[in-house]
Structure formats: structure tokens, C-alpha cells
PDB file of C-alpha atoms in Angstrom:
ATOM      1  CA  MET A   1     -54.950 -19.619  19.236  1.00 51.00           C
ATOM      2  CA  SER A   2     -53.411 -19.111  15.822  1.00 57.00           C
ATOM      3  CA  ARG A   3     -50.800 -16.607  14.676  1.00 66.00           C
ATOM      4  CA  SER A   4     -49.155 -15.877  11.371  1.00 73.00           C
ATOM      5  CA  MET A   5     -45.464 -16.357  10.625  1.00 81.00           C
ATOM      6  CA  SER A   6     -43.176 -13.327  10.323  1.00 84.00           C
ATOM      7  CA  SER A   7     -41.591 -12.640   6.953  1.00 82.00           C
ATOM      8  CA  ALA A   8     -38.109 -13.016   8.526  1.00 85.00           C
ATOM      9  CA  CYS A   9     -38.848 -16.627   9.434  1.00 91.00           C
ATOM     10  CA  ARG A  10     -40.008 -17.555   5.933  1.00 91.00           C
ATOM     11  CA  GLN A  11     -36.407 -18.050   4.805  1.00 92.00           C
ATOM     12  CA  TRP A  12     -36.355 -21.128   7.081  1.00 95.00           C
ATOM     13  CA  LEU A  13     -39.371 -22.859   5.570  1.00 95.00           C
ATOM     14  CA  ASP A  14     -37.516 -24.784   2.826  1.00 95.00           C
ATOM     15  CA  PRO A  15     -34.589 -25.718   5.131  1.00 97.00           C
ATOM     16  CA  ILE A  16     -37.076 -27.008   7.751  1.00 98.00           C
ATOM     17  CA  SER A  17     -38.604 -29.377   5.193  1.00 98.00           C
ATOM     18  CA  GLN A  18     -35.128 -30.718   4.355  1.00 97.00           C
ATOM     19  CA  TYR A  19     -34.348 -30.948   8.076  1.00 98.00           C
ATOM     20  CA  VAL A  20     -37.398 -33.201   8.557  1.00 97.00           C
ATOM     21  CA  ASP A  21     -35.899 -35.557   5.956  1.00 97.00           C
ATOM     22  CA  GLY A  22     -32.383 -35.356   7.432  1.00 96.00           C
ATOM     23  CA  GLU A  23     -31.227 -33.880   4.115  1.00 96.00           C
ATOM     24  CA  LEU A  24     -30.123 -30.414   5.210  1.00 96.00           C
ATOM     25  CA  GLU A  25     -26.450 -29.686   4.631  1.00 94.00           C
ATOM     26  CA  GLU A  26     -24.377 -29.482   7.798  1.00 95.00           C
ATOM     27  CA  GLU A  27     -23.664 -25.754   7.881  1.00 95.00           C
ATOM     28  CA  LEU A  28     -27.288 -24.798   7.305  1.00 95.00           C
ATOM     29  CA  CYS A  29     -28.383 -27.441   9.771  1.00 96.00           C
ATOM     30  CA  GLU A  30     -26.311 -25.823  12.530  1.00 97.00           C
ATOM     31  CA  ALA A  31     -27.676 -22.381  11.646  1.00 97.00           C
ATOM     32  CA  LEU A  32     -31.260 -23.678  11.706  1.00 97.00           C
ATOM     33  CA  GLU A  33     -30.768 -25.397  15.061  1.00 97.00           C
ATOM     34  CA  ALA A  34     -29.373 -22.142  16.497  1.00 97.00           C
ATOM     35  CA  HIS A  35     -32.414 -20.261  15.145  1.00 96.00           C
ATOM     36  CA  LEU A  36     -34.832 -22.856  16.558  1.00 97.00           C
ATOM     37  CA  GLN A  37     -33.395 -22.320  20.049  1.00 96.00           C
ATOM     38  CA  HIS A  38     -34.944 -18.875  20.245  1.00 94.00           C
ATOM     39  CA  CYS A  39     -37.817 -19.021  17.738  1.00 95.00           C
ATOM     40  CA  PRO A  40     -41.040 -20.652  19.005  1.00 94.00           C
ATOM     41  CA  ASP A  41     -42.818 -20.039  15.667  1.00 94.00           C
ATOM     42  CA  CYS A  42     -40.234 -22.012  13.678  1.00 96.00           C
ATOM     43  CA  ARG A  43     -40.233 -24.753  16.352  1.00 96.00           C
ATOM     44  CA  LEU A  44     -44.006 -24.974  15.984  1.00 95.00           C
ATOM     45  CA  TYR A  45     -43.709 -25.045  12.198  1.00 95.00           C
ATOM     46  CA  LEU A  46     -41.120 -27.835  12.415  1.00 97.00           C
ATOM     47  CA  ASP A  47     -43.314 -29.843  14.793  1.00 95.00           C
ATOM     48  CA  THR A  48     -46.458 -29.507  12.670  1.00 95.00           C
ATOM     49  CA  LEU A  49     -44.628 -30.116   9.387  1.00 97.00           C
ATOM     50  CA  ALA A  50     -43.110 -33.324  10.766  1.00 96.00           C
ATOM     51  CA  LYS A  51     -46.602 -34.365  11.936  1.00 95.00           C
ATOM     52  CA  THR A  52     -47.984 -33.575   8.468  1.00 95.00           C
ATOM     53  CA  VAL A  53     -45.434 -35.884   6.850  1.00 96.00           C
ATOM     54  CA  ARG A  54     -46.229 -38.663   9.331  1.00 94.00           C
ATOM     55  CA  ILE A  55     -49.988 -38.282   8.823  1.00 93.00           C
ATOM     56  CA  VAL A  56     -49.618 -38.272   5.027  1.00 94.00           C
ATOM     57  CA  ARG A  57     -47.459 -41.392   5.076  1.00 92.00           C
ATOM     58  CA  ALA A  58     -49.765 -43.256   7.431  1.00 89.00           C
ATOM     59  CA  SER A  59     -52.931 -42.108   5.698  1.00 89.00           C
ATOM     60  CA  LEU A  60     -52.267 -42.062   1.953  1.00 90.00           C
ATOM     61  CA  ARG A  61     -49.608 -44.671   1.321  1.00 86.00           C
ATOM     62  CA  GLU A  62     -51.453 -47.929   1.539  1.00 77.00           C
ATOM     63  CA  VAL A  63     -54.928 -46.890   0.471  1.00 78.00           C
ATOM     64  CA  PRO A  64     -56.339 -50.063  -1.070  1.00 77.00           C
ATOM     65  CA  ILE A  65     -57.542 -49.565  -4.607  1.00 82.00           C
ATOM     66  CA  GLU A  66     -59.418 -51.821  -6.942  1.00 83.00           C
ATOM     67  CA  LEU A  67     -58.546 -51.734 -10.599  1.00 85.00           C
ATOM     68  CA  PRO A  68     -61.501 -51.129 -12.902  1.00 84.00           C
ATOM     69  CA  SER A  69     -62.951 -54.489 -13.977  1.00 80.00           C
ATOM     70  CA  ASP A  70     -61.040 -56.241 -16.771  1.00 89.00           C
ATOM     71  CA  LEU A  71     -58.411 -53.435 -16.986  1.00 89.00           C
ATOM     72  CA  GLN A  72     -55.620 -55.917 -16.350  1.00 87.00           C
ATOM     73  CA  GLU A  73     -56.998 -58.138 -19.133  1.00 88.00           C
ATOM     74  CA  ARG A  74     -57.205 -55.166 -21.521  1.00 90.00           C
ATOM     75  CA  ILE A  75     -53.590 -54.244 -20.770  1.00 90.00           C
ATOM     76  CA  LEU A  76     -52.477 -57.795 -21.510  1.00 87.00           C
ATOM     77  CA  ARG A  77     -54.486 -57.817 -24.738  1.00 87.00           C
ATOM     78  CA  ARG A  78     -52.801 -54.608 -25.927  1.00 85.00           C
ATOM     79  CA  VAL A  79     -49.364 -55.943 -25.025  1.00 83.00           C
ATOM     80  CA  ARG A  80     -50.025 -59.216 -26.905  1.00 82.00           C
ATOM     81  CA  GLU A  81     -51.339 -57.294 -29.928  1.00 83.00           C
ATOM     82  CA  ALA A  82     -48.179 -55.186 -29.970  1.00 78.00           C
ATOM     83  CA  LYS A  83     -46.078 -58.327 -29.694  1.00 75.00           C
ATOM     84  CA  SER A  84     -47.779 -60.007 -32.646  1.00 74.00           C
ATOM     85  CA  LYS A  85     -47.206 -57.008 -34.956  1.00 70.00           C
TER      86      LYS A  85
ATOM     87  CA  MET B   1     -42.307 -48.847  -0.825  1.00 40.00           C
ATOM     88  CA  PRO B   2     -42.025 -50.360  -4.252  1.00 43.00           C
ATOM     89  CA  GLY B   3     -39.211 -52.778  -4.274  1.00 41.00           C
ATOM     90  CA  GLN B   4     -38.719 -55.394  -6.976  1.00 44.00           C
ATOM     91  CA  GLU B   5     -35.057 -55.445  -7.955  1.00 41.00           C
ATOM     92  CA  GLY B   6     -33.144 -56.854 -10.868  1.00 42.00           C
ATOM     93  CA  GLY B   7     -33.140 -56.960 -14.633  1.00 42.00           C
ATOM     94  CA  MET B   8     -35.948 -58.041 -16.897  1.00 44.00           C
ATOM     95  CA  ALA B   9     -34.208 -58.084 -20.244  1.00 42.00           C
ATOM     96  CA  ALA B  10     -35.031 -61.758 -20.734  1.00 43.00           C
ATOM     97  CA  ALA B  11     -38.505 -61.536 -19.333  1.00 49.00           C
ATOM     98  CA  ASP B  12     -41.118 -63.791 -20.826  1.00 64.00           C
ATOM     99  CA  ASP B  13     -44.874 -63.343 -20.955  1.00 73.00           C
ATOM    100  CA  GLN B  14     -45.361 -64.912 -17.559  1.00 78.00           C
ATOM    101  CA  THR B  15     -42.873 -62.561 -15.905  1.00 81.00           C
ATOM    102  CA  PHE B  16     -44.551 -59.572 -17.512  1.00 83.00           C
ATOM    103  CA  VAL B  17     -47.972 -60.711 -16.309  1.00 85.00           C
ATOM    104  CA  ALA B  18     -46.510 -60.912 -12.783  1.00 88.00           C
ATOM    105  CA  VAL B  19     -45.119 -57.384 -13.144  1.00 88.00           C
ATOM    106  CA  ILE B  20     -48.542 -56.107 -14.228  1.00 90.00           C
ATOM    107  CA  GLN B  21     -50.215 -57.872 -11.329  1.00 89.00           C
ATOM    108  CA  GLU B  22     -47.773 -56.420  -8.812  1.00 90.00           C
ATOM    109  CA  TYR B  23     -47.532 -52.870 -10.110  1.00 93.00           C
ATOM    110  CA  ALA B  24     -50.846 -52.094 -11.862  1.00 94.00           C
ATOM    111  CA  PRO B  25     -52.850 -51.249  -8.680  1.00 93.00           C
ATOM    112  CA  ARG B  26     -50.256 -48.903  -7.175  1.00 93.00           C
ATOM    113  CA  LEU B  27     -49.471 -47.258 -10.538  1.00 96.00           C
ATOM    114  CA  TYR B  28     -53.199 -46.781 -11.137  1.00 95.00           C
ATOM    115  CA  ARG B  29     -53.604 -45.140  -7.711  1.00 95.00           C
ATOM    116  CA  HIS B  30     -50.637 -42.848  -8.490  1.00 96.00           C
ATOM    117  CA  LEU B  31     -52.028 -41.935 -11.922  1.00 96.00           C
ATOM    118  CA  LEU B  32     -55.506 -41.328 -10.531  1.00 95.00           C
ATOM    119  CA  ARG B  33     -54.154 -38.879  -7.963  1.00 95.00           C
ATOM    120  CA  LEU B  34     -52.013 -37.199 -10.574  1.00 95.00           C
ATOM    121  CA  LEU B  35     -54.617 -36.958 -13.345  1.00 95.00           C
ATOM    122  CA  GLN B  36     -57.798 -36.826 -11.209  1.00 93.00           C
ATOM    123  CA  ASP B  37     -59.816 -38.624 -13.873  1.00 94.00           C
ATOM    124  CA  PRO B  38     -60.433 -42.402 -13.918  1.00 93.00           C
ATOM    125  CA  GLN B  39     -60.529 -42.670 -17.729  1.00 94.00           C
ATOM    126  CA  ASP B  40     -57.307 -40.668 -18.130  1.00 95.00           C
ATOM    127  CA  ALA B  41     -55.647 -42.795 -15.444  1.00 95.00           C
ATOM    128  CA  GLU B  42     -56.765 -45.968 -17.215  1.00 94.00           C
ATOM    129  CA  ASP B  43     -55.430 -44.767 -20.578  1.00 94.00           C
ATOM    130  CA  ALA B  44     -52.123 -43.733 -19.009  1.00 96.00           C
ATOM    131  CA  LEU B  45     -51.796 -47.109 -17.265  1.00 96.00           C
ATOM    132  CA  GLN B  46     -52.334 -49.012 -20.519  1.00 95.00           C
ATOM    133  CA  GLU B  47     -49.771 -46.835 -22.296  1.00 95.00           C
ATOM    134  CA  THR B  48     -47.326 -47.336 -19.422  1.00 96.00           C
ATOM    135  CA  PHE B  49     -47.312 -51.119 -19.663  1.00 94.00           C
ATOM    136  CA  LEU B  50     -47.307 -51.051 -23.445  1.00 93.00           C
ATOM    137  CA  LYS B  51     -44.221 -48.820 -23.448  1.00 93.00           C
ATOM    138  CA  ALA B  52     -42.604 -50.875 -20.698  1.00 92.00           C
ATOM    139  CA  TYR B  53     -43.100 -54.023 -22.750  1.00 88.00           C
ATOM    140  CA  GLN B  54     -41.795 -52.385 -25.923  1.00 86.00           C
ATOM    141  CA  HIS B  55     -38.704 -51.088 -24.115  1.00 83.00           C
ATOM    142  CA  LEU B  56     -37.919 -54.077 -21.932  1.00 78.00           C
ATOM    143  CA  GLY B  57     -34.649 -54.403 -23.806  1.00 73.00           C
ATOM    144  CA  ASP B  58     -33.607 -50.934 -22.584  1.00 74.00           C
ATOM    145  CA  PHE B  59     -34.065 -51.916 -18.947  1.00 74.00           C
ATOM    146  CA  ARG B  60     -30.727 -53.177 -17.754  1.00 69.00           C
ATOM    147  CA  GLY B  61     -31.350 -53.169 -14.023  1.00 68.00           C
ATOM    148  CA  GLN B  62     -29.202 -50.151 -13.095  1.00 65.00           C
ATOM    149  CA  ALA B  63     -32.390 -48.554 -11.812  1.00 71.00           C
ATOM    150  CA  ARG B  64     -34.917 -50.424  -9.738  1.00 85.00           C
ATOM    151  CA  LEU B  65     -37.811 -51.807 -11.732  1.00 88.00           C
ATOM    152  CA  SER B  66     -40.247 -49.669  -9.713  1.00 91.00           C
ATOM    153  CA  THR B  67     -38.310 -46.464 -10.504  1.00 92.00           C
ATOM    154  CA  TRP B  68     -38.305 -47.356 -14.200  1.00 92.00           C
ATOM    155  CA  LEU B  69     -42.058 -48.080 -14.278  1.00 94.00           C
ATOM    156  CA  TYR B  70     -42.934 -44.947 -12.288  1.00 96.00           C
ATOM    157  CA  ARG B  71     -40.818 -42.888 -14.677  1.00 94.00           C
ATOM    158  CA  ILE B  72     -42.772 -44.194 -17.676  1.00 95.00           C
ATOM    159  CA  ALA B  73     -46.141 -43.767 -15.918  1.00 97.00           C
ATOM    160  CA  THR B  74     -45.363 -40.285 -14.600  1.00 96.00           C
ATOM    161  CA  ASN B  75     -44.120 -39.081 -17.994  1.00 94.00           C
ATOM    162  CA  GLU B  76     -47.260 -40.446 -19.587  1.00 95.00           C
ATOM    163  CA  ALA B  77     -49.399 -38.524 -17.072  1.00 95.00           C
ATOM    164  CA  LEU B  78     -47.396 -35.321 -17.507  1.00 92.00           C
ATOM    165  CA  MET B  79     -47.805 -35.580 -21.293  1.00 91.00           C
ATOM    166  CA  GLN B  80     -51.573 -35.896 -20.820  1.00 91.00           C
ATOM    167  CA  LEU B  81     -51.647 -32.893 -18.471  1.00 89.00           C
ATOM    168  CA  ARG B  82     -49.595 -30.804 -20.888  1.00 85.00           C
ATOM    169  CA  ARG B  83     -51.858 -31.814 -23.786  1.00 86.00           C
ATOM    170  CA  LYS B  84     -54.882 -30.591 -21.806  1.00 82.00           C
ATOM    171  CA  ASN B  85     -53.208 -27.424 -20.585  1.00 76.00           C
ATOM    172  CA  PRO B  86     -51.553 -25.451 -23.374  1.00 65.00           C
ATOM    173  CA  THR B  87     -49.688 -23.257 -20.859  1.00 68.00           C
ATOM    174  CA  ILE B  88     -47.007 -25.840 -20.236  1.00 58.00           C
ATOM    175  CA  PHE B  89     -45.848 -25.936 -16.661  1.00 64.00           C
ATOM    176  CA  SER B  90     -42.189 -26.202 -15.867  1.00 64.00           C
ATOM    177  CA  LEU B  91     -40.966 -28.836 -13.455  1.00 65.00           C
ATOM    178  CA  GLU B  92     -37.627 -27.126 -12.895  1.00 61.00           C
ATOM    179  CA  ALA B  93     -38.483 -23.464 -12.326  1.00 61.00           C
ATOM    180  CA  LEU B  94     -40.914 -22.432  -9.605  1.00 60.00           C
ATOM    181  CA  GLN B  95     -44.011 -20.640 -10.812  1.00 62.00           C
ATOM    182  CA  GLY B  96     -46.244 -17.988  -9.267  1.00 59.00           C
ATOM    183  CA  ASP B  97     -48.781 -20.353  -7.738  1.00 59.00           C
ATOM    184  CA  ASP B  98     -45.987 -22.359  -6.093  1.00 67.00           C
ATOM    185  CA  ALA B  99     -44.872 -19.417  -3.924  1.00 73.00           C
ATOM    186  CA  TYR B 100     -45.524 -19.354  -0.184  1.00 78.00           C
ATOM    187  CA  PRO B 101     -48.996 -18.145   0.781  1.00 78.00           C
ATOM    188  CA  ASP B 102     -49.313 -14.738   2.486  1.00 75.00           C
ATOM    189  CA  GLU B 103     -50.450 -16.249   5.741  1.00 81.00           C
ATOM    190  CA  ILE B 104     -49.006 -19.308   7.457  1.00 87.00           C
ATOM    191  CA  LEU B 105     -51.119 -20.573  10.340  1.00 86.00           C
ATOM    192  CA  LEU B 106     -49.361 -21.240  13.616  1.00 87.00           C
ATOM    193  CA  ASN B 107     -51.656 -23.162  15.907  1.00 85.00           C
ATOM    194  CA  GLN B 108     -50.827 -26.055  18.244  1.00 85.00           C
ATOM    195  CA  TRP B 109     -51.924 -29.526  17.124  1.00 86.00           C
ATOM    196  CA  GLN B 110     -52.902 -31.689  20.067  1.00 81.00           C
ATOM    197  CA  ILE B 111     -52.932 -34.926  18.098  1.00 81.00           C
ATOM    198  CA  LEU B 112     -51.095 -38.200  17.685  1.00 81.00           C
ATOM    199  CA  PRO B 113     -50.243 -38.344  13.969  1.00 79.00           C
ATOM    200  CA  GLU B 114     -50.685 -42.109  13.538  1.00 78.00           C
ATOM    201  CA  GLN B 115     -54.043 -41.992  15.311  1.00 80.00           C
ATOM    202  CA  ALA B 116     -55.205 -38.979  13.302  1.00 78.00           C
ATOM    203  CA  ALA B 117     -54.237 -40.760  10.090  1.00 75.00           C
ATOM    204  CA  LEU B 118     -56.774 -43.507  10.765  1.00 79.00           C
ATOM    205  CA  SER B 119     -59.698 -41.128  10.347  1.00 85.00           C
ATOM    206  CA  ALA B 120     -61.556 -41.301   7.027  1.00 88.00           C
ATOM    207  CA  GLU B 121     -62.379 -37.591   7.342  1.00 89.00           C
ATOM    208  CA  MET B 122     -58.667 -36.812   7.673  1.00 88.00           C
ATOM    209  CA  ARG B 123     -57.914 -38.831   4.555  1.00 90.00           C
ATOM    210  CA  GLN B 124     -60.526 -36.819   2.639  1.00 92.00           C
ATOM    211  CA  VAL B 125     -59.005 -33.546   3.859  1.00 93.00           C
ATOM    212  CA  LEU B 126     -55.608 -34.719   2.610  1.00 94.00           C
ATOM    213  CA  GLU B 127     -56.873 -36.060  -0.727  1.00 94.00           C
ATOM    214  CA  ARG B 128     -58.636 -32.742  -1.409  1.00 95.00           C
ATOM    215  CA  ALA B 129     -55.512 -30.782  -0.480  1.00 96.00           C
ATOM    216  CA  VAL B 130     -53.441 -32.969  -2.849  1.00 96.00           C
ATOM    217  CA  GLN B 131     -55.938 -32.273  -5.635  1.00 94.00           C
ATOM    218  CA  ARG B 132     -55.572 -28.530  -5.095  1.00 93.00           C
ATOM    219  CA  LEU B 133     -51.780 -28.618  -5.562  1.00 92.00           C
ATOM    220  CA  SER B 134     -50.451 -27.421  -8.905  1.00 89.00           C
ATOM    221  CA  PRO B 135     -49.442 -30.400 -11.120  1.00 89.00           C
ATOM    222  CA  ALA B 136     -45.745 -29.541 -10.695  1.00 89.00           C
ATOM    223  CA  LEU B 137     -45.989 -29.632  -6.899  1.00 93.00           C
ATOM    224  CA  ARG B 138     -48.376 -32.581  -6.890  1.00 94.00           C
ATOM    225  CA  VAL B 139     -46.144 -34.888  -8.891  1.00 95.00           C
ATOM    226  CA  VAL B 140     -43.139 -34.300  -6.617  1.00 96.00           C
ATOM    227  CA  PHE B 141     -45.215 -34.655  -3.455  1.00 97.00           C
ATOM    228  CA  LEU B 142     -46.812 -37.914  -4.634  1.00 97.00           C
ATOM    229  CA  LEU B 143     -43.507 -39.494  -5.603  1.00 97.00           C
ATOM    230  CA  ARG B 144     -41.662 -38.441  -2.418  1.00 97.00           C
ATOM    231  CA  ASP B 145     -44.171 -38.557   0.419  1.00 97.00           C
ATOM    232  CA  VAL B 146     -46.837 -40.918  -0.865  1.00 96.00           C
ATOM    233  CA  GLU B 147     -44.985 -43.418  -3.061  1.00 95.00           C
ATOM    234  CA  GLY B 148     -41.878 -43.234  -0.894  1.00 95.00           C
ATOM    235  CA  PHE B 149     -39.137 -42.578  -3.468  1.00 96.00           C
ATOM    236  CA  SER B 150     -35.969 -40.845  -2.282  1.00 96.00           C
ATOM    237  CA  THR B 151     -35.041 -37.329  -3.405  1.00 97.00           C
ATOM    238  CA  ARG B 152     -32.485 -38.766  -5.838  1.00 95.00           C
ATOM    239  CA  GLU B 153     -34.953 -41.294  -7.276  1.00 95.00           C
ATOM    240  CA  THR B 154     -37.651 -38.616  -7.655  1.00 96.00           C
ATOM    241  CA  ALA B 155     -35.180 -36.346  -9.441  1.00 95.00           C
ATOM    242  CA  GLU B 156     -34.270 -39.260 -11.718  1.00 93.00           C
ATOM    243  CA  ILE B 157     -37.916 -40.100 -12.466  1.00 93.00           C
ATOM    244  CA  LEU B 158     -38.736 -36.473 -13.342  1.00 93.00           C
ATOM    245  CA  GLY B 159     -35.436 -35.558 -14.970  1.00 92.00           C
ATOM    246  CA  ILE B 160     -34.934 -32.525 -12.695  1.00 92.00           C
ATOM    247  CA  SER B 161     -32.325 -31.579 -10.085  1.00 93.00           C
ATOM    248  CA  SER B 162     -32.470 -32.792  -6.464  1.00 95.00           C
ATOM    249  CA  ASP B 163     -32.621 -29.144  -5.356  1.00 94.00           C
ATOM    250  CA  ALA B 164     -35.748 -28.602  -7.451  1.00 92.00           C
ATOM    251  CA  VAL B 165     -37.306 -31.716  -5.872  1.00 95.00           C
ATOM    252  CA  LYS B 166     -36.540 -30.435  -2.347  1.00 96.00           C
ATOM    253  CA  THR B 167     -37.993 -26.976  -3.015  1.00 93.00           C
ATOM    254  CA  ARG B 168     -41.144 -28.303  -4.634  1.00 94.00           C
ATOM    255  CA  LEU B 169     -41.629 -30.823  -1.844  1.00 96.00           C
ATOM    256  CA  SER B 170     -41.319 -28.093   0.766  1.00 96.00           C
ATOM    257  CA  ARG B 171     -43.955 -25.934  -0.982  1.00 94.00           C
ATOM    258  CA  ALA B 172     -46.324 -28.903  -1.367  1.00 95.00           C
ATOM    259  CA  ARG B 173     -45.915 -29.990   2.266  1.00 97.00           C
ATOM    260  CA  LEU B 174     -46.629 -26.456   3.418  1.00 95.00           C
ATOM    261  CA  ARG B 175     -49.961 -26.527   1.607  1.00 94.00           C
ATOM    262  CA  LEU B 176     -50.863 -29.914   3.072  1.00 95.00           C
ATOM    263  CA  ARG B 177     -49.855 -28.605   6.497  1.00 95.00           C
ATOM    264  CA  GLU B 178     -52.070 -25.538   6.045  1.00 93.00           C
ATOM    265  CA  ALA B 179     -55.032 -27.771   5.150  1.00 93.00           C
ATOM    266  CA  LEU B 180     -54.450 -29.822   8.310  1.00 93.00           C
ATOM    267  CA  ALA B 181     -53.910 -26.672  10.426  1.00 92.00           C
ATOM    268  CA  ARG B 182     -57.283 -25.300   9.291  1.00 90.00           C
ATOM    269  CA  TYR B 183     -58.906 -28.679   9.927  1.00 91.00           C
ATOM    270  CA  PHE B 184     -57.477 -28.955  13.462  1.00 87.00           C
ATOM    271  CA  GLN B 185     -58.367 -25.332  14.172  1.00 82.00           C
ATOM    272  CA  GLY B 186     -61.970 -26.046  13.120  1.00 75.00           C
ATOM    273  CA  SER B 187     -62.101 -29.199  15.241  1.00 70.00           C
ATOM    274  CA  ALA B 188     -60.726 -27.331  18.271  1.00 65.00           C
ATOM    275  CA  SER B 189     -63.356 -24.568  17.897  1.00 64.00           C
ATOM    276  CA  GLN B 190     -66.101 -27.181  17.663  1.00 64.00           C
ATOM    277  CA  ARG B 191     -64.803 -28.865  20.828  1.00 60.00           C
ATOM    278  CA  SER B 192     -64.726 -25.505  22.682  1.00 61.00           C
ATOM    279  CA  GLU B 193     -68.272 -24.673  21.574  1.00 62.00           C
ATOM    280  CA  ALA B 194     -69.482 -28.111  22.653  1.00 60.00           C
ATOM    281  CA  ALA B 195     -67.876 -27.622  26.080  1.00 58.00           C
ATOM    282  CA  LEU B 196     -69.767 -24.344  26.699  1.00 55.00           C
TER     283      LEU B 196
END
């Protein structure tokens, strides 16, 4: 089942992102934790946002990529040309 | 996480070749996601290393080498984006399309994040959602959550405040979360239909 978030809870969206990173200032952190105690929607948002960050990190960070053929050589050629000028 | 430390002021050709070998693939991947065009990413990568070589003397090692190279590459990409889009986007001030969407989905996700991340379909969902972000949100999201730079390093690379980085990151994550929420909601409906 899916619901939509109330407009009153939207003020917590940015602090929740900082909370996930452990970067929320102490006073706001205490206020958010007090709010989370009685707000299932914000608890759900926190849980799914933290999962999003974990999925992104595990999925997109180490995607192997091949450089286009001879790109490295072309870069070196340009650098050497610049050096010889 | 990029991580080569130390100064390169006295770097010789061989050192620079090693730097290219180590950083070119990950910078190319970053530029490709940022610019969404292989030729543009290639051009930006060449310019990045050319500028890095020309300004080696300016690199004194106060910043990490990776931060310095990502700053050059990201600026190069942003210049390209601004050249293509005459309505120059601001990295500091939030713009209309960076506001919260009207509806924020609240559905339970019965998944293990690390397991979900292994799916190729999931990766495609994420890559598409990244492409849909505005350039100003995309660049912050890529540097923080994909390339793994800290808030302070991202602010330094982009020349904006840490607060602006945090706000933009929050708005970008919300959009990625919405894409995943819709995806999981769709998967759950398919499972329920299959069970009937």
C-alpha cells in the first residue's frame, strides 16, 4: 500500500538526508529523533532513503567502464604537443 | 573512493602517464554520467588532463590529487553544459525544478539493499533516474553518493557552500528514492498478480 507524505512532514526531508550521513547538527538531530518517535511516515522515509543511498553506492560506484579505444593515447599526444610548444 | 595523496609539482612524464592510467576510466565514467554524451565526455576528459598538465605547478598537495582532478573535470563539464544551455543554471540557489515533488510515495520496501543492487535492471532504473536529474542536482549527487567525496570536498570542487551541497543532495536523493519506490511498487504488484 502506498500513501503520500503530509505537507507538515516535508520540513523534515532535508534534515533526514543529513541524518543519514551523520551530518545533522545536534539540536536539530534531537528534534528529528523526537519527531520520528511518533511519525511512522518520516520513519518510513528515513528507512527507504537510507536504503536508496546503500543501493546507489553498491550499484553505481564500481561500474566497470572501458575507455574508448586509443583515447588514452590521444590524451598523451595532446599533452606532449602542449609540452613541445 | 579516489585516493592518491601527495604533491606532483615535480612530476615527470612517467608519473603523469600513471596518473592518466589511474584516473582516466573513473573520470570518464563521471563525465559520461554528467554530460550524457560519449563524444562530449571524451572531449572533456582530454581537456581535463591537458589543463592538469599545464597547471601541475599550481598543485601543491594541500588538496588530494583526486579532488583536484575532479574539480578540473567537473568544471570542464559544467562549462560544456552551460555552453549548450543558454539559460545558465545556478549551483548555489535552488531552482524551480529542484523543489520537492507534489507527491512523495510511502510504501514499504521488502528488500535487502546490497542484494537489490546486484540486479542489472535496478542499475538501469538508477542510471535513468540520474539522467533525469537537473544538471545542478546531478553533479552534487554524482560527487557525493557515487564518487564518494565528502560534503566539504564536494563544496570545494564546485565552489559552493556545504549547506548548498546538503540541500541539493537531499533533493537528488529524494528523486532517486521515488524512482526506486515506483519500481518496488511495480514489482510488488506483479508478484501479487502472479500469486492470484
